[in-house]
Amino acid sequence: MVMDSTALMDSFGRSLLAELQDNARLSIAELARRVGLSATATAERMKQMEEVGIVRSYTVEIDREALGLEVLAFIRLTCDGQHYYRLMEFVQTLEEVRECHHLTGGDAFLLKVTTTSMSGLEALIEALLPYGNPVTSVVLSTPIERRKYAVTGKLTSVAKKKLRR
């Protein structure tokens, strides 16, 4: 029986997520020890969290520069209705596109892209021209990357931080 996702997000579920964000390769036995459940209960909880989509995958992070992907950029793209579906099909074929976000506001899409060189980025931008108007920002550095989710359910908002000053 699959549980409701709300029921899975009790203190044990939140502890499991915190541990997995630190190290997704922990064994079930080690996870169980850390969160205070039996190995059987931990395995069942993990299975349920996967089934309802709380845990979507276990991945490896690869240093993009080690693969020769020296350039990281964001491309904002305006796109009218007649080009929308063609653009969606096209970006699916581009290995350079790491993420594609559909936006509200003036831009239709935000693409996170990686290339091996500035000339590669230029070629990518040119390839996008038939679909809309691209505006590109090259990343100089990344002070925060892949921040963990607060699994406590209590975020410290900017507004709360301003009140403390």
Coordinates of N, CA and C in Angstrom, one line a residue:
M1 N 0.8 -1.2 0.0 CA 0.0 0.0 0.0 C 0.9 1.2 0.0
V2 N 0.6 2.2 -0.9 CA 1.4 3.4 -1.0 C 0.8 4.4 0.0
M3 N 1.6 5.1 0.8 CA 1.2 6.1 1.7 C 1.0 7.4 1.0
D4 N 0.2 8.3 1.6 CA 0.1 9.6 1.2 C 1.4 10.3 1.5
S5 N 1.8 11.2 0.5 CA 3.1 11.9 0.7 C 3.2 12.7 2.0
T6 N 2.1 13.2 2.4 CA 2.1 14.0 3.7 C 2.5 13.1 4.9
A7 N 1.9 11.9 4.9 CA 2.2 11.0 6.0 C 3.7 10.6 6.0
L8 N 4.3 10.5 4.8 CA 5.7 10.1 4.7 C 6.7 11.2 5.1
M9 N 6.2 12.4 5.2 CA 7.0 13.6 5.6 C 7.0 13.8 7.1
D10 N 6.9 12.8 7.9 CA 7.1 12.9 9.3 C 8.5 13.1 9.7
S11 N 8.8 13.1 11.0 CA 10.2 13.3 11.4 C 11.2 12.2 10.8
F12 N 10.7 11.0 10.7 CA 11.6 10.0 10.1 C 11.8 10.3 8.6
G13 N 10.8 10.6 7.9 CA 10.9 10.9 6.4 C 11.8 12.1 6.2
R14 N 11.7 13.1 7.0 CA 12.5 14.3 6.9 C 14.0 14.0 7.2
S15 N 14.2 13.1 8.2 CA 15.6 12.7 8.6 C 16.2 11.9 7.4
L16 N 15.4 11.0 6.8 CA 15.9 10.2 5.7 C 16.3 11.2 4.6
L17 N 15.5 12.2 4.3 CA 15.8 13.1 3.2 C 17.1 13.9 3.5
A18 N 17.2 14.3 4.7 CA 18.4 15.1 5.1 C 19.7 14.2 4.9
E19 N 19.6 12.9 5.4 CA 20.8 12.0 5.2 C 21.1 11.7 3.8
L20 N 20.0 11.5 3.0 CA 20.3 11.2 1.6 C 20.8 12.4 0.8
Q21 N 20.5 13.6 1.2 CA 21.0 14.8 0.6 C 22.5 14.9 0.9
D22 N 22.9 14.5 2.0 CA 24.3 14.5 2.4 C 25.1 13.4 1.6
N23 N 24.5 12.2 1.5 CA 25.1 11.1 0.9 C 24.1 10.1 0.4
A24 N 23.7 10.1 -0.9 CA 22.7 9.2 -1.4 C 23.2 7.8 -1.6
R25 N 24.5 7.6 -1.3 CA 25.0 6.2 -1.4 C 25.0 5.4 -0.1
L26 N 24.4 6.0 0.9 CA 24.4 5.3 2.2 C 23.6 4.0 2.0
S27 N 24.0 2.9 2.7 CA 23.3 1.7 2.7 C 22.0 1.8 3.5
I28 N 21.1 1.0 3.2 CA 19.8 1.0 4.0 C 20.1 0.8 5.5
A29 N 21.0 -0.1 5.8 CA 21.4 -0.4 7.2 C 21.9 0.9 7.9
E30 N 22.8 1.6 7.2 CA 23.4 2.9 7.7 C 22.3 4.0 7.8
L31 N 21.5 4.1 6.8 CA 20.4 5.0 6.9 C 19.5 4.7 8.1
A32 N 19.1 3.4 8.3 CA 18.3 3.0 9.4 C 18.9 3.4 10.7
R33 N 20.2 3.2 10.9 CA 20.9 3.5 12.1 C 20.8 5.0 12.4
R34 N 21.1 5.8 11.3 CA 21.1 7.2 11.5 C 19.7 7.8 11.8
V35 N 18.7 7.3 11.3 CA 17.3 7.9 11.5 C 16.5 7.2 12.6
G36 N 17.0 6.1 13.1 CA 16.4 5.4 14.2 C 15.2 4.5 13.9
L37 N 15.3 3.9 12.7 CA 14.3 2.9 12.3 C 15.0 1.6 12.0
S38 N 14.2 0.5 11.9 CA 14.8 -0.8 11.5 C 15.2 -0.7 10.0
A39 N 16.0 -1.6 9.6 CA 16.4 -1.6 8.2 C 15.2 -1.9 7.3
T40 N 14.3 -2.8 7.8 CA 13.1 -3.2 7.0 C 12.2 -1.9 6.9
A41 N 12.0 -1.2 8.0 CA 11.1 -0.1 8.0 C 11.7 1.0 7.1
T42 N 13.0 1.2 7.1 CA 13.7 2.2 6.3 C 13.6 1.8 4.8
A43 N 13.8 0.6 4.5 CA 13.7 0.2 3.1 C 12.2 0.4 2.6
E44 N 11.2 0.1 3.4 CA 9.9 0.3 3.0 C 9.5 1.8 2.9
R45 N 10.0 2.6 3.8 CA 9.8 4.0 3.7 C 10.4 4.6 2.4
M46 N 11.7 4.1 2.1 CA 12.3 4.6 0.9 C 11.5 4.2 -0.3
K47 N 11.0 3.0 -0.4 CA 10.2 2.5 -1.5 C 9.0 3.4 -1.7
Q48 N 8.3 3.7 -0.6 CA 7.1 4.5 -0.6 C 7.4 5.9 -1.1
M49 N 8.5 6.5 -0.6 CA 8.9 7.8 -1.0 C 9.2 7.9 -2.5
E50 N 9.8 6.8 -3.0 CA 10.0 6.7 -4.5 C 8.7 6.6 -5.2
E51 N 7.8 5.8 -4.8 CA 6.5 5.5 -5.5 C 5.7 6.8 -5.6
V52 N 5.7 7.6 -4.5 CA 4.9 8.8 -4.6 C 5.6 10.0 -5.2
G53 N 6.9 9.8 -5.5 CA 7.7 10.9 -6.2 C 8.4 11.8 -5.3
I54 N 8.5 11.6 -4.0 CA 9.3 12.5 -3.1 C 10.7 12.3 -3.5
V55 N 11.2 11.1 -3.6 CA 12.6 10.8 -4.1 C 12.4 10.4 -5.5
R56 N 13.0 11.2 -6.4 CA 12.9 10.9 -7.8 C 14.0 10.2 -8.4
S57 N 15.2 10.3 -7.9 CA 16.4 9.6 -8.4 C 17.6 9.7 -7.4
Y58 N 18.5 8.9 -7.7 CA 19.8 8.9 -7.0 C 20.8 9.2 -8.1
T59 N 21.6 10.2 -8.0 CA 22.4 10.6 -9.1 C 23.9 10.8 -8.7
V60 N 24.7 11.0 -9.6 CA 26.1 11.4 -9.4 C 26.3 12.8 -10.0
E61 N 27.1 13.6 -9.3 CA 27.4 14.9 -9.8 C 28.8 14.8 -10.5
I62 N 28.9 15.3 -11.7 CA 30.1 15.3 -12.4 C 30.6 16.7 -12.6
D63 N 31.9 17.0 -12.5 CA 32.4 18.3 -12.7 C 32.4 18.6 -14.2
R64 N 31.6 19.6 -14.6 CA 31.5 19.8 -16.0 C 32.8 20.2 -16.7
E65 N 33.7 21.0 -15.9 CA 34.9 21.4 -16.5 C 35.9 20.2 -16.8
A66 N 35.7 19.1 -16.0 CA 36.5 17.9 -16.2 C 36.1 17.3 -17.5
L67 N 34.9 17.5 -18.0 CA 34.5 17.0 -19.3 C 34.8 18.0 -20.5
G68 N 35.5 19.1 -20.1 CA 35.8 20.1 -21.1 C 34.7 21.1 -21.4
L69 N 33.7 21.1 -20.6 CA 32.6 22.1 -20.7 C 33.0 23.3 -19.9
E70 N 33.8 24.2 -20.5 CA 34.4 25.3 -19.8 C 33.4 26.5 -19.7
V71 N 32.4 26.6 -20.6 CA 31.5 27.7 -20.6 C 30.1 27.3 -20.0
L72 N 29.7 28.1 -19.0 CA 28.3 27.9 -18.4 C 27.6 29.2 -18.7
A73 N 26.4 29.2 -19.2 CA 25.7 30.4 -19.5 C 24.2 30.1 -19.3
F74 N 23.4 31.2 -19.2 CA 22.0 31.2 -19.2 C 21.5 32.0 -20.4
I75 N 20.5 31.5 -21.1 CA 20.0 32.1 -22.3 C 18.5 32.3 -22.0
R76 N 18.1 33.6 -22.0 CA 16.7 33.9 -21.9 C 16.2 34.0 -23.3
L77 N 15.0 33.5 -23.6 CA 14.5 33.4 -24.9 C 13.1 33.8 -25.0
T78 N 12.8 34.8 -25.8 CA 11.4 35.2 -26.1 C 11.0 34.3 -27.3
C79 N 9.7 33.9 -27.3 CA 9.3 32.9 -28.3 C 7.8 33.1 -28.6
D80 N 7.4 33.4 -29.8 CA 5.9 33.5 -30.0 C 5.3 32.1 -30.2
G81 N 4.0 32.1 -30.2 CA 3.2 30.9 -30.2 C 3.5 29.9 -31.3
Q82 N 3.8 30.5 -32.5 CA 4.0 29.6 -33.6 C 5.4 28.9 -33.5
H83 N 6.3 29.4 -32.7 CA 7.6 28.7 -32.6 C 7.7 27.9 -31.3
Y84 N 6.8 28.0 -30.4 CA 6.8 27.3 -29.1 C 7.1 25.8 -29.2
Y85 N 6.3 25.1 -29.9 CA 6.4 23.6 -29.9 C 7.7 23.2 -30.7
R86 N 8.0 23.9 -31.8 CA 9.2 23.6 -32.5 C 10.4 23.8 -31.7
L87 N 10.4 24.9 -30.9 CA 11.5 25.2 -30.0 C 11.7 24.1 -28.9
M88 N 10.5 23.7 -28.3 CA 10.6 22.6 -27.3 C 11.2 21.3 -27.9
E89 N 10.8 21.0 -29.1 CA 11.3 19.8 -29.8 C 12.8 20.0 -30.0
F90 N 13.2 21.2 -30.5 CA 14.6 21.4 -30.8 C 15.5 21.4 -29.6
V91 N 15.1 22.0 -28.5 CA 16.0 22.0 -27.3 C 16.2 20.6 -26.7
Q92 N 15.2 19.8 -26.9 CA 15.3 18.4 -26.5 C 16.5 17.7 -27.1
T93 N 16.9 18.1 -28.3 CA 18.0 17.4 -29.1 C 19.3 18.0 -28.8
L94 N 19.4 19.1 -28.0 CA 20.7 19.8 -27.8 C 21.3 19.3 -26.5
E95 N 22.5 18.7 -26.6 CA 23.2 18.2 -25.4 C 23.7 19.4 -24.6
E96 N 23.9 20.6 -25.2 CA 24.3 21.8 -24.5 C 23.3 22.3 -23.5
V97 N 22.0 22.0 -23.7 CA 21.0 22.5 -22.8 C 20.9 21.6 -21.6
R98 N 21.3 22.1 -20.5 CA 21.2 21.3 -19.2 C 19.8 21.4 -18.6
E99 N 19.2 22.6 -18.6 CA 17.9 22.8 -18.1 C 17.2 23.7 -19.0
C100 N 15.8 23.6 -19.0 CA 15.0 24.5 -19.7 C 13.8 24.8 -18.9
H101 N 13.6 26.0 -18.6 CA 12.5 26.5 -17.7 C 11.5 27.3 -18.5
H102 N 10.2 27.1 -18.4 CA 9.2 27.9 -19.1 C 8.8 28.9 -18.0
L103 N 8.8 30.2 -18.4 CA 8.7 31.3 -17.5 C 7.5 32.2 -17.7
T104 N 7.1 32.9 -16.7 CA 6.1 34.0 -16.8 C 6.9 35.2 -17.1
G105 N 6.2 36.3 -17.5 CA 6.9 37.6 -17.7 C 7.3 37.7 -19.2
G106 N 8.3 38.6 -19.4 CA 8.7 38.9 -20.8 C 9.4 37.8 -21.5
D107 N 10.1 36.9 -20.9 CA 10.8 35.8 -21.5 C 10.0 34.6 -21.4
A108 N 10.0 33.8 -22.5 CA 9.3 32.5 -22.5 C 10.0 31.4 -21.8
F109 N 11.4 31.4 -22.0 CA 12.2 30.3 -21.6 C 13.5 30.8 -21.0
L110 N 14.0 30.0 -20.0 CA 15.4 30.3 -19.5 C 16.1 28.9 -19.7
L111 N 17.2 29.0 -20.4 CA 18.0 27.8 -20.7 C 19.3 27.9 -19.9
K112 N 19.7 26.8 -19.2 CA 21.0 26.7 -18.7 C 21.8 25.8 -19.6
V113 N 22.9 26.4 -20.1 CA 23.6 25.7 -21.2 C 25.1 25.6 -20.8
T114 N 25.8 24.6 -21.3 CA 27.2 24.4 -21.2 C 27.8 24.1 -22.6
T115 N 29.0 24.7 -22.8 CA 29.7 24.5 -24.1 C 31.2 24.3 -23.8
T116 N 31.9 23.8 -24.8 CA 33.3 23.7 -24.6 C 34.1 24.9 -24.8
S117 N 33.4 25.9 -25.5 CA 34.1 27.2 -25.8 C 33.1 28.3 -26.1
M118 N 33.7 29.5 -26.2 CA 32.8 30.6 -26.5 C 32.3 30.5 -28.0
S119 N 33.1 29.9 -28.9 CA 32.6 29.7 -30.2 C 31.5 28.7 -30.3
G120 N 31.5 27.7 -29.4 CA 30.4 26.8 -29.2 C 29.2 27.4 -28.7
L121 N 29.3 28.4 -27.8 CA 28.2 29.1 -27.3 C 27.6 30.0 -28.4
E122 N 28.5 30.6 -29.2 CA 28.0 31.5 -30.3 C 27.2 30.6 -31.3
A123 N 27.7 29.4 -31.6 CA 27.0 28.5 -32.5 C 25.6 28.1 -32.0
L124 N 25.6 27.9 -30.7 CA 24.3 27.5 -30.0 C 23.3 28.7 -30.1
I125 N 23.8 29.9 -29.8 CA 22.9 31.1 -29.9 C 22.4 31.3 -31.3
E126 N 23.2 31.1 -32.3 CA 22.8 31.2 -33.7 C 21.8 30.2 -34.0
A127 N 21.9 29.0 -33.5 CA 21.0 27.9 -33.8 C 19.6 28.2 -33.2
L128 N 19.6 29.0 -32.1 CA 18.3 29.3 -31.5 C 17.6 30.5 -32.1
L129 N 18.3 31.3 -33.0 CA 17.7 32.5 -33.6 C 16.4 32.2 -34.3
P130 N 16.3 31.1 -35.1 CA 15.0 30.9 -35.8 C 13.8 30.8 -34.9
Y131 N 14.0 30.5 -33.6 CA 12.9 30.3 -32.7 C 12.5 31.5 -31.8
G132 N 13.3 32.5 -31.8 CA 13.0 33.6 -30.9 C 14.2 34.5 -30.8
N133 N 14.1 35.4 -29.8 CA 15.2 36.4 -29.5 C 16.0 36.0 -28.3
P134 N 17.2 35.4 -28.4 CA 18.0 35.0 -27.3 C 18.8 36.1 -26.6
V135 N 18.8 36.2 -25.3 CA 19.6 37.1 -24.6 C 20.5 36.3 -23.6
T136 N 21.8 36.4 -23.7 CA 22.7 35.4 -23.1 C 23.5 36.1 -22.0
S137 N 23.6 35.4 -20.9 CA 24.5 35.8 -19.7 C 25.5 34.7 -19.5
V138 N 26.8 35.0 -19.5 CA 27.8 34.0 -19.3 C 28.1 34.0 -17.8
V139 N 28.2 32.9 -17.2 CA 28.5 32.7 -15.7 C 30.0 32.9 -15.5
L140 N 30.3 33.9 -14.6 CA 31.7 34.1 -14.2 C 32.1 33.1 -13.1
S141 N 31.3 33.0 -12.1 CA 31.5 32.0 -11.0 C 30.2 31.6 -10.4
T142 N 30.2 30.6 -9.6 CA 29.0 30.1 -8.9 C 29.2 30.0 -7.4
P143 N 28.9 31.1 -6.7 CA 29.1 31.0 -5.2 C 28.3 30.0 -4.5
I144 N 27.1 29.7 -5.0 CA 26.2 28.7 -4.4 C 25.7 27.7 -5.5
E145 N 26.0 26.4 -5.3 CA 25.5 25.5 -6.3 C 24.9 24.3 -5.6
R146 N 23.8 23.9 -6.1 CA 23.1 22.7 -5.6 C 22.9 22.7 -4.0
R147 N 22.3 23.8 -3.6 CA 22.0 23.9 -2.2 C 21.0 22.9 -1.8
K148 N 21.2 22.3 -0.6 CA 20.2 21.3 -0.1 C 18.9 21.9 0.3
Y149 N 17.8 21.2 0.1 CA 16.5 21.6 0.6 C 16.4 21.5 2.1
A150 N 15.8 22.5 2.7 CA 15.5 22.5 4.1 C 14.4 21.5 4.3
V151 N 14.6 20.3 4.9 CA 13.7 19.3 5.0 C 12.9 19.4 6.3
T152 N 13.2 20.4 7.1 CA 12.4 20.6 8.4 C 11.0 21.1 8.1
G153 N 10.8 21.7 6.9 CA 9.5 22.3 6.6 C 9.4 23.7 7.1
K154 N 10.5 24.2 7.6 CA 10.5 25.6 8.1 C 11.6 26.3 7.5
L155 N 11.3 27.2 6.5 CA 12.3 28.0 5.9 C 12.5 29.3 6.6
T156 N 13.7 29.8 6.7 CA 13.9 31.1 7.2 C 13.8 32.1 6.0
S157 N 12.7 32.9 6.0 CA 12.5 33.7 4.8 C 13.3 35.0 5.0
V158 N 13.5 35.7 3.8 CA 14.2 36.9 3.8 C 13.5 37.9 4.7
A159 N 12.1 37.9 4.7 CA 11.4 38.9 5.5 C 11.6 38.7 6.9
K160 N 11.7 37.5 7.4 CA 12.0 37.2 8.8 C 13.4 37.7 9.2
K161 N 14.4 37.5 8.3 CA 15.7 37.9 8.5 C 15.8 39.4 8.6
K162 N 15.1 40.2 7.8 CA 15.1 41.6 7.9 C 14.5 42.1 9.2
L163 N 13.5 41.4 9.8 CA 13.0 41.8 11.1 C 14.0 41.7 12.2
R164 N 14.9 40.8 12.1 CA 15.9 40.6 13.2 C 16.9 41.6 13.2
R165 N 17.1 42.4 12.2 CA 18.2 43.4 12.1 C 18.0 44.5 13.1

